[in-house]
Short mmCIF file of C-alpha atoms in Angstrom, two decimals:
data_model
loop_
_atom_site.label_atom_id
_atom_site.label_comp_id
_atom_site.label_asym_id
_atom_site.label_seq_id
_atom_site.Cartn_x
_atom_site.Cartn_y
_atom_site.Cartn_z
CA MET A 1 -144.24 124.48 -24.64
CA PHE A 2 -146.75 123.05 -27.33
CA ALA A 3 -148.69 125.99 -27.34
CA ASN A 4 -149.90 126.47 -30.56
CA ASN A 5 -150.33 122.61 -31.04
CA THR A 6 -153.29 122.21 -28.88
CA ARG A 7 -156.16 121.46 -31.26
CA ALA A 8 -154.20 118.94 -33.18
CA GLN A 9 -153.71 116.86 -29.39
CA SER A 10 -156.85 116.72 -28.38
CA SER A 11 -158.17 113.34 -30.02
CA THR A 12 -155.12 112.15 -28.43
CA ALA A 13 -155.49 112.92 -25.19
CA ALA A 14 -159.40 111.81 -25.35
CA ARG A 15 -158.18 108.64 -26.52
CA ARG A 16 -155.51 108.27 -23.52
CA LEU A 17 -157.84 109.53 -20.92
CA MET A 18 -160.86 106.97 -22.14
CA LYS A 19 -158.05 103.98 -21.76
CA GLU A 20 -156.80 105.68 -18.19
CA TYR A 21 -160.39 105.99 -17.35
CA ARG A 22 -161.15 102.20 -18.27
CA ASP A 23 -158.00 101.33 -16.12
CA LEU A 24 -159.33 102.98 -13.48
CA THR A 25 -162.67 101.42 -13.22
CA ALA A 26 -161.18 97.87 -13.84
CA ASP A 27 -158.75 98.25 -11.13
CA PRO A 28 -159.78 101.06 -8.19
CA LEU A 29 -157.21 102.12 -6.25
CA GLN A 30 -157.25 100.55 -2.76
CA ASP A 31 -160.91 101.68 -3.22
CA MET A 32 -159.29 104.65 -1.71
CA ILE A 33 -160.16 107.03 -4.87
CA THR A 34 -162.47 106.97 -7.20
CA ALA A 35 -161.71 109.24 -10.66
CA GLY A 36 -163.53 109.76 -13.57
CA PRO A 37 -164.80 112.17 -15.99
CA ILE A 38 -167.62 114.50 -14.77
CA SER A 39 -169.58 114.36 -17.86
CA GLU A 40 -168.72 112.16 -20.77
CA ASP A 41 -168.96 115.09 -23.41
CA ASN A 42 -165.88 116.20 -21.98
CA MET A 43 -163.23 113.73 -21.30
CA LEU A 44 -160.64 116.99 -20.29
CA GLU A 45 -163.07 117.68 -16.98
CA TRP A 46 -162.94 114.88 -14.13
CA GLU A 47 -163.50 114.78 -10.77
CA ALA A 48 -161.69 112.30 -8.38
CA LEU A 49 -163.12 111.28 -4.47
CA VAL A 50 -160.34 110.55 -2.41
CA GLN A 51 -160.88 108.71 0.79
CA GLY A 52 -158.17 110.21 3.86
CA PRO A 53 -155.49 106.99 4.66
CA GLU A 54 -155.96 105.25 8.14
CA GLY A 55 -153.86 106.01 10.49
CA THR A 56 -153.60 109.69 9.19
CA PRO A 57 -155.61 113.11 10.72
CA TYR A 58 -157.26 112.58 7.54
CA GLU A 59 -158.72 109.26 7.94
CA GLY A 60 -162.88 109.06 7.90
CA GLY A 61 -162.88 112.32 5.44
CA ILE A 62 -163.79 111.68 1.99
CA PHE A 63 -162.25 114.93 -0.49
CA ALA A 64 -163.21 115.49 -3.81
CA ALA A 65 -160.78 117.40 -6.00
CA LYS A 66 -161.27 118.25 -10.04
CA LEU A 67 -158.64 117.17 -12.30
CA ARG A 68 -158.22 119.35 -15.20
CA PHE A 69 -156.21 118.36 -18.30
CA PRO A 70 -154.18 120.29 -21.13
CA SER A 71 -155.74 119.79 -24.67
CA ASP A 72 -151.39 118.31 -25.04
CA TYR A 73 -152.13 116.33 -22.65
CA PRO A 74 -150.32 113.41 -21.50
CA LEU A 75 -147.46 115.23 -23.12
CA ASN A 76 -148.14 118.16 -19.96
CA PRO A 77 -149.58 117.65 -16.57
CA PHE A 78 -153.06 117.89 -15.27
CA LYS A 79 -153.95 120.50 -12.35
CA MET A 80 -155.79 118.94 -9.23
CA THR A 81 -157.78 121.08 -7.29
CA PHE A 82 -159.31 119.67 -3.90
CA ASP A 83 -162.83 121.27 -3.67
CA PRO A 84 -163.48 122.67 -0.91
CA PRO A 85 -159.54 122.66 -0.54
CA LEU A 86 -157.81 120.15 1.63
CA LEU A 87 -155.45 121.21 5.06
CA HIS A 88 -151.80 120.57 4.07
CA PRO A 89 -148.80 122.17 3.83
CA ASN A 90 -148.13 120.54 -0.07
CA ILE A 91 -151.79 122.17 -0.62
CA TYR A 92 -152.05 125.61 -2.01
CA PRO A 93 -155.34 127.87 0.02
CA ASN A 94 -157.03 127.55 -3.22
CA GLY A 95 -156.80 124.24 -2.88
CA ASP A 96 -154.19 123.44 -5.87
CA VAL A 97 -152.07 120.39 -5.63
CA CYS A 98 -148.57 121.08 -5.60
CA ILE A 99 -146.48 117.80 -5.90
CA SER A 100 -143.49 117.82 -8.42
CA ILE A 101 -144.67 115.06 -10.35
CA LEU A 102 -147.51 117.54 -11.40
CA HIS A 103 -144.97 120.08 -12.90
CA ALA A 104 -143.78 120.73 -16.26
CA PRO A 105 -139.71 120.21 -17.05
CA GLY A 106 -139.75 123.89 -17.21
CA ASP A 107 -142.05 125.41 -14.72
CA ASP A 108 -140.12 125.59 -11.65
CA PRO A 109 -141.45 127.80 -8.50
CA MET A 110 -139.64 126.46 -6.07
CA ARG A 111 -136.42 126.82 -7.83
CA TYR A 112 -134.05 124.41 -6.95
CA GLU A 113 -136.14 121.55 -6.34
CA THR A 114 -133.98 119.33 -8.02
CA ALA A 115 -133.59 116.30 -8.40
CA SER A 116 -137.47 115.50 -7.80
CA GLU A 117 -139.73 113.36 -9.94
CA ARG A 118 -141.38 115.53 -12.62
CA TRP A 119 -144.27 115.36 -15.34
CA SER A 120 -143.61 112.69 -18.11
CA PRO A 121 -145.82 111.22 -20.44
CA VAL A 122 -145.57 107.76 -18.91
CA GLN A 123 -146.89 109.16 -15.87
CA SER A 124 -151.07 108.37 -15.37
CA VAL A 125 -153.87 109.74 -13.58
CA ARG A 126 -153.10 106.54 -11.43
CA SER A 127 -149.39 107.59 -10.65
CA VAL A 128 -150.05 111.04 -9.75
CA LEU A 129 -153.33 109.95 -7.36
CA LEU A 130 -150.94 107.36 -5.98
CA SER A 131 -148.17 109.99 -4.63
CA VAL A 132 -150.98 112.21 -3.89
CA LEU A 133 -152.02 109.47 -1.34
CA SER A 134 -148.79 108.84 0.19
CA LEU A 135 -148.56 112.65 0.66
CA MET A 136 -151.42 112.68 2.49
CA HIS A 137 -149.15 110.19 4.83
CA ALA A 138 -145.91 112.22 4.71
CA PRO A 139 -146.48 115.65 3.80
CA ASN A 140 -143.16 116.86 2.46
CA SER A 141 -142.59 120.27 4.59
CA ASP A 142 -138.98 121.27 2.53
CA SER A 143 -141.32 122.32 -0.29
CA PRO A 144 -144.80 123.91 0.89
CA ALA A 145 -147.41 125.37 -0.96
CA ASP A 146 -148.79 126.42 2.22
CA VAL A 147 -146.32 128.21 4.29
CA GLU A 148 -148.66 128.79 7.16
CA CYS A 149 -149.54 125.10 7.18
CA ALA A 150 -146.11 123.68 6.60
CA LYS A 151 -144.62 125.85 10.00
CA LEU A 152 -147.68 124.64 12.03
CA TYR A 153 -147.09 120.47 10.70
CA ARG A 154 -142.77 120.90 11.43
CA ASP A 155 -143.50 123.19 15.08
CA ASP A 156 -146.77 121.94 16.40
CA LYS A 157 -148.42 118.91 15.13
CA PRO A 158 -150.82 118.10 17.83
CA GLU A 159 -152.47 121.26 16.59
CA PHE A 160 -152.27 120.48 13.12
CA GLU A 161 -153.44 117.50 13.29
CA ARG A 162 -156.61 119.01 15.73
CA ARG A 163 -157.06 121.19 12.40
CA VAL A 164 -157.05 118.83 9.83
CA ARG A 165 -159.65 116.82 12.31
CA ALA A 166 -161.82 119.56 12.48
CA GLN A 167 -161.92 120.41 9.10
CA VAL A 168 -162.93 116.41 8.03
CA LYS A 169 -165.59 116.43 10.48
CA SER A 170 -167.11 119.87 9.12
CA LEU A 171 -166.69 118.62 5.51
CA LEU A 172 -168.47 116.17 6.83
CA GLY A 173 -171.33 117.84 8.71
CA ILE A 174 -170.61 116.31 11.43
CA MET B 1 -119.22 117.32 -54.40
CA SER B 2 -122.86 116.45 -54.38
CA THR B 3 -126.00 118.49 -53.20
CA LEU B 4 -126.00 115.68 -49.80
CA THR B 5 -124.77 112.63 -50.27
CA ASP B 6 -126.97 110.26 -47.93
CA GLN B 7 -125.03 109.57 -45.33
CA GLU B 8 -123.92 113.23 -44.67
CA ILE B 9 -127.38 114.34 -43.29
CA MET B 10 -127.13 117.57 -41.09
CA LYS B 11 -128.98 119.91 -39.19
CA LEU B 12 -129.60 122.76 -37.65
CA VAL B 13 -130.40 122.90 -34.14
CA GLU B 14 -131.44 126.44 -33.09
CA GLY B 15 -130.16 127.44 -29.52
CA MET B 16 -132.55 128.00 -26.75
CA GLY B 17 -134.32 131.57 -25.29
CA GLN B 18 -134.92 132.90 -29.22
CA GLU B 19 -137.87 134.93 -29.21
CA ASP B 20 -141.28 133.20 -29.50
CA VAL B 21 -140.23 129.86 -30.74
CA THR B 22 -143.44 128.28 -31.40
CA ASN B 23 -143.43 130.19 -34.64
CA LYS B 24 -141.12 127.88 -35.92
CA PRO B 25 -141.81 123.91 -37.78
CA LEU B 26 -140.89 121.54 -35.33
CA ILE B 27 -138.88 120.64 -38.54
CA SER B 28 -137.76 122.78 -41.46
CA ALA B 29 -137.70 121.91 -45.19
CA PRO B 30 -133.95 122.22 -46.02
CA VAL B 31 -132.05 125.29 -45.70
CA PRO B 32 -129.09 126.31 -47.55
CA LEU B 33 -125.99 126.18 -45.07
CA LEU B 34 -125.14 129.71 -47.11
CA VAL B 35 -128.58 131.08 -45.41
CA ILE B 36 -127.15 130.38 -41.97
CA ARG B 37 -123.53 131.90 -42.91
CA GLU B 38 -126.05 134.88 -43.43
CA GLU B 39 -126.67 135.31 -40.23
CA TYR B 40 -123.38 135.22 -38.65
CA GLN B 41 -122.04 137.88 -41.37
CA ASN B 42 -120.81 140.26 -39.16
CA GLY B 43 -120.16 137.87 -35.87
CA SER B 44 -117.59 135.63 -35.07
CA VAL B 45 -114.62 134.88 -37.33
CA GLN B 46 -114.32 131.54 -35.76
CA VAL B 47 -118.00 130.58 -36.74
CA LEU B 48 -117.63 131.73 -40.41
CA LYS B 49 -114.61 129.82 -40.68
CA LYS B 50 -116.45 126.78 -39.20
CA LEU B 51 -119.17 127.17 -41.85
CA ASP B 52 -117.00 128.09 -44.61
CA TRP B 53 -115.13 124.56 -43.99
CA LEU B 54 -118.75 122.89 -43.53
CA GLN B 55 -119.66 124.13 -46.89
CA GLU B 56 -116.38 122.97 -48.00
CA GLN B 57 -116.62 119.27 -47.17
CA GLY B 58 -120.50 118.65 -48.88
CA TRP B 59 -122.55 119.59 -45.97
CA ASP B 60 -124.36 122.40 -47.39
CA GLN B 61 -127.66 121.78 -46.23
CA VAL B 62 -129.48 121.93 -43.15
CA TRP B 63 -132.68 121.24 -41.75
CA ARG B 64 -134.03 123.32 -38.59
CA ALA B 65 -135.30 121.27 -35.54
CA ARG B 66 -137.48 124.55 -33.17
CA GLY B 67 -135.48 125.29 -30.18
CA ASP B 68 -137.84 123.84 -27.15
CA GLY B 69 -135.85 121.38 -25.39
CA ASP B 70 -136.43 118.92 -27.34
CA CYS B 71 -134.46 119.37 -29.98
CA PHE B 72 -131.73 116.82 -30.49
CA TYR B 73 -134.73 113.55 -30.72
CA ARG B 74 -136.63 115.75 -33.45
CA SER B 75 -133.11 116.35 -35.56
CA PHE B 76 -132.45 113.10 -34.11
CA THR B 77 -135.76 111.26 -35.51
CA ILE B 78 -135.40 113.12 -39.10
CA ALA B 79 -131.37 112.28 -39.60
CA TYR B 80 -132.39 108.89 -39.06
CA LEU B 81 -135.08 108.40 -41.45
CA LEU B 82 -133.86 110.45 -44.04
CA ARG B 83 -130.45 108.31 -43.80
CA ILE B 84 -132.72 105.18 -44.61
CA LEU B 85 -134.69 106.78 -47.39
CA HIS B 86 -131.35 107.16 -48.77
CA ASP B 87 -129.97 104.22 -48.45
CA ALA B 88 -130.15 102.02 -51.57
CA TYR B 89 -131.70 99.00 -49.95
CA SER B 90 -134.25 101.35 -48.03
CA ALA B 91 -136.31 98.39 -46.78
CA THR B 92 -133.43 96.79 -45.93
CA ALA B 93 -132.57 99.48 -43.37
CA ALA B 94 -135.61 99.94 -42.31
CA ASP B 95 -135.77 96.37 -41.50
CA GLN B 96 -132.98 96.70 -39.38
CA ALA B 97 -134.04 99.88 -38.01
CA LEU B 98 -137.54 97.96 -36.86
CA GLU B 99 -135.32 95.22 -35.37
CA THR B 100 -133.14 97.60 -33.35
CA VAL B 101 -135.72 99.28 -31.97
CA SER B 102 -137.78 96.18 -30.73
CA LYS B 103 -134.79 95.50 -29.00
CA ALA B 104 -135.62 98.06 -27.24
CA MET B 105 -138.26 97.36 -25.73
CA PRO B 106 -137.89 94.05 -22.99
CA SER B 107 -135.45 96.79 -21.92
CA MET B 108 -138.28 98.91 -21.54
CA LYS B 109 -140.54 96.93 -19.80
CA SER B 110 -137.91 95.94 -17.52
CA CYS B 111 -138.07 99.64 -16.11
CA GLY B 112 -141.23 99.42 -15.30
CA PHE B 113 -143.11 101.48 -17.83
CA ASP B 114 -146.22 100.78 -18.16
CA MET B 115 -146.08 99.26 -22.15
CA GLU B 116 -149.73 99.93 -23.21
CA LEU B 117 -149.23 103.76 -22.36
CA ALA B 118 -145.23 103.54 -24.14
CA GLN B 119 -146.87 102.08 -27.11
CA ASP B 120 -148.99 104.62 -28.15
CA PHE B 121 -145.87 106.77 -28.47
CA ILE B 122 -143.75 103.83 -30.00
CA ASP B 123 -146.22 102.95 -32.68
CA PRO B 124 -145.91 105.98 -34.89
CA PHE B 125 -142.47 105.67 -35.56
CA LEU B 126 -142.61 101.97 -36.06
CA ASP B 127 -145.26 103.30 -38.33
CA ILE B 128 -143.45 104.90 -40.46
CA LEU B 129 -140.25 102.62 -40.07
CA ARG B 130 -142.73 100.23 -41.87
CA SER B 131 -143.89 102.44 -44.26
CA PHE B 132 -140.70 102.36 -46.30
CA LYS B 133 -141.23 98.45 -46.84
CA ALA B 134 -144.63 99.24 -48.54
CA LYS B 135 -145.91 97.22 -51.47
CA ASP B 136 -146.83 99.86 -53.83
CA THR B 137 -143.65 102.16 -53.85
CA ALA B 138 -146.36 104.89 -53.98
CA ASP B 139 -146.70 104.25 -50.09
CA ARG B 140 -143.16 104.97 -49.93
CA PRO B 141 -141.77 107.89 -47.67
CA SER B 142 -140.21 110.76 -49.73
CA GLU B 143 -138.13 113.29 -48.37
CA TYR B 144 -140.68 115.46 -48.41
CA SER B 145 -143.47 113.37 -47.02
CA LEU B 146 -140.82 112.71 -44.02
CA ILE B 147 -140.74 116.11 -42.81
CA GLN B 148 -144.40 116.93 -43.35
CA LEU B 149 -144.77 113.97 -40.47
CA LEU B 150 -142.20 115.41 -38.42
CA GLN B 151 -144.29 118.92 -37.88
CA ASP B 152 -147.08 117.54 -37.40
CA PRO B 153 -147.20 117.77 -33.61
CA GLU B 154 -149.22 114.76 -32.71
CA ARG B 155 -147.16 112.42 -34.37
CA SER B 156 -143.36 114.52 -34.19
CA ASN B 157 -144.12 114.63 -30.19
CA SER B 158 -144.92 110.70 -30.16
CA ILE B 159 -141.91 110.05 -31.46
CA VAL B 160 -139.92 112.26 -28.97
CA VAL B 161 -141.56 110.33 -26.25
CA ALA B 162 -140.60 107.54 -27.78
CA LEU B 163 -137.20 108.72 -28.46
CA ARG B 164 -137.02 109.84 -24.57
CA LEU B 165 -138.68 106.40 -22.81
CA VAL B 166 -135.53 104.69 -25.73
CA THR B 167 -133.18 106.65 -24.14
CA SER B 168 -134.48 106.37 -20.45
CA ALA B 169 -134.26 102.22 -20.37
CA TYR B 170 -130.48 102.36 -21.89
CA ILE B 171 -129.49 104.62 -19.11
CA ARG B 172 -131.38 102.42 -16.66
CA THR B 173 -129.98 99.04 -17.68
CA HIS B 174 -126.82 100.44 -18.24
CA ALA B 175 -126.45 102.22 -15.01
CA ASP B 176 -123.01 101.37 -14.38
CA GLN B 177 -121.86 103.00 -17.47
CA PHE B 178 -123.83 106.39 -16.76
CA ALA B 179 -122.96 106.35 -12.96
CA PRO B 180 -120.44 109.04 -13.04
CA PHE B 181 -122.21 111.44 -15.67
CA LEU B 182 -125.71 111.75 -13.97
CA PHE B 183 -125.52 115.22 -12.85
CA HIS B 184 -128.89 117.79 -12.15
CA PRO B 185 -128.06 120.05 -15.40
CA ILE B 186 -127.35 123.20 -13.00
CA THR B 187 -126.77 122.33 -9.56
CA PHE B 188 -124.70 119.48 -10.31
CA GLU B 189 -126.18 117.11 -7.47
CA GLN B 190 -125.07 113.48 -8.36
CA LEU B 191 -128.47 111.78 -9.13
CA ASP B 192 -128.95 107.91 -9.12
CA GLU B 193 -129.88 106.32 -13.09
CA ASN B 194 -134.11 106.39 -11.73
CA GLU B 195 -133.96 110.42 -10.79
CA PHE B 196 -131.96 111.34 -13.68
CA CYS B 197 -134.11 109.36 -15.91
CA ARG B 198 -137.40 110.81 -14.20
CA SER B 199 -136.64 114.20 -13.71
CA GLU B 200 -133.70 115.18 -17.23
CA VAL B 201 -135.25 112.19 -19.72
CA GLU B 202 -138.56 111.33 -20.00
CA PRO B 203 -140.27 114.73 -19.16
CA CYS B 204 -140.71 117.06 -22.95
CA GLY B 205 -138.68 120.05 -23.06
CA LYS B 206 -135.69 118.75 -21.30
CA GLU B 207 -132.89 119.40 -23.52
CA ALA B 208 -130.28 116.65 -23.80
CA ASP B 209 -126.92 116.62 -23.03
CA GLN B 210 -123.80 114.38 -23.56
CA VAL B 211 -125.46 111.44 -21.33
CA GLN B 212 -128.67 111.33 -23.19
CA ILE B 213 -127.18 111.83 -26.44
CA THR B 214 -124.47 108.98 -25.92
CA ALA B 215 -128.05 106.51 -24.80
CA LEU B 216 -129.84 107.08 -27.58
CA SER B 217 -126.81 106.82 -29.86
CA GLU B 218 -125.99 103.19 -28.66
CA ALA B 219 -129.43 102.22 -27.47
CA LEU B 220 -130.03 102.50 -31.91
CA ASP B 221 -127.10 101.18 -32.47
CA VAL B 222 -126.15 104.67 -34.93
CA GLY B 223 -122.85 106.97 -34.10
CA VAL B 224 -124.07 110.70 -33.35
CA ARG B 225 -121.33 113.18 -33.82
CA ILE B 226 -122.57 116.87 -33.21
CA ALA B 227 -120.59 120.10 -34.75
CA TYR B 228 -120.62 122.59 -32.15
CA LEU B 229 -120.89 125.86 -33.76
CA ASP B 230 -118.62 127.93 -31.09
CA ARG B 231 -116.41 130.47 -30.78
CA SER B 232 -112.84 128.56 -30.15
CA ASP B 233 -110.21 128.72 -32.52
CA VAL B 234 -109.90 124.91 -34.26
CA GLY B 235 -107.08 125.43 -36.57
CA ALA B 236 -106.66 126.81 -40.18
CA GLY B 237 -107.23 123.35 -41.45
CA GLY B 238 -104.86 123.84 -43.68
CA ASP B 239 -102.87 120.81 -42.83
CA GLY B 240 -105.84 118.59 -43.77
CA GLY B 241 -107.15 118.63 -39.91
CA ASP B 242 -111.00 119.32 -39.01
CA VAL B 243 -111.77 123.02 -38.11
CA ILE B 244 -114.71 122.08 -35.71
CA ASN B 245 -115.49 120.54 -32.38
CA TRP B 246 -117.21 117.17 -33.14
CA VAL B 247 -118.74 115.68 -30.37
CA GLU B 248 -118.69 112.26 -30.90
CA SER B 249 -120.97 109.44 -29.74
CA GLY B 250 -121.65 105.80 -30.75
CA LYS B 251 -120.12 103.85 -33.69
CA VAL B 252 -118.51 106.55 -35.08
CA GLY B 253 -116.71 104.57 -37.41
CA GLU B 254 -119.58 103.54 -39.06
CA ARG B 255 -121.29 106.56 -41.37
CA PRO B 256 -122.52 108.75 -38.35
CA LEU B 257 -126.07 110.97 -37.98
CA THR B 258 -123.89 114.28 -38.10
CA LEU B 259 -125.57 117.74 -36.64
CA LEU B 260 -125.24 120.85 -36.17
CA TYR B 261 -125.56 122.78 -33.11
CA ARG B 262 -125.50 126.97 -32.18
#
């Protein structure tokens, strides 16, 4: 959308991200998620650590994700990638999180993903991370990123949960 | 006919789907309407008739907005600011504009926007409005400086976001008025005001339709009329009738901002 304007925007992006980082540090998300720049030299690359919510098969796990911000942030959304990838219907096998709030308006991979909330400049890292937490509670198998996983979640939930728990254990090295 | 009367500001909003729109300026310097006519020279007779009529009525130049989905908001901005610039009492006009924008702020807060984030987008707009009141006349804007400001992506896009937030807050706080018209533009699925605003108003690059145009026009208390350059036959004009389809919003009785859509 603003492809050739990227350089002019990057100072805005850094300023805005500094503000978001400060706010997240001052008021962490229920101690469930921490997020911040990997290095103070580059505000456009963050790492987040997400705790698996209680009462879900992700409970007990701590999941690392990279947040990559475009230089015209917050006009366009950032990308969030779990590394290592996380077994979840709305996470691509390569770890990319597929959630409508992280989609730019023109970008519609699901075609009729109609009235879903889109990225807008008043969204923030905080609002996206909260959506990711709620997605861990309740996957959306209607617009799956990992089709196999979505099918398993829909057709055989106990097996889905068993595999997620096994992944959590192996990630923790138990 | 004067070259351009202060209230008769008209811009050309270029259609979407053109080849690489990102090479075009966000807002152009004024272009004679005859240049636009050239493009239709071998085209529709109806369109030429409408362009000639506009020319006769004194709308002889346009400011083109890049067709990137934000064109309504950007066109509105240049028309709104030029109106203030050409006002005989532009400091007073700017004060009124500042007052109107500040009245829109509480409803933005009540919609649950993070006002600290929102303020970053609104400030560049307020700064321009305040600059009309600068003590030193040399610090006041000119048409050239306004175009330059709106060609700067950072400020220009901030203002687009600010106007999108004003529009969204107005729709959300006047839900009863807009409810019958809130649809997904492609699937026509009925949306509630929050869904509509989150998916069709707040994200950058989403084109404005009648609902958004009406909301912004009412929120900022300024009429907007848009000349549609379509191929329909709208009479000869000899009887004094308008030779164009106007789509009007808000207080059109009082010097509306005039935009051109094609």
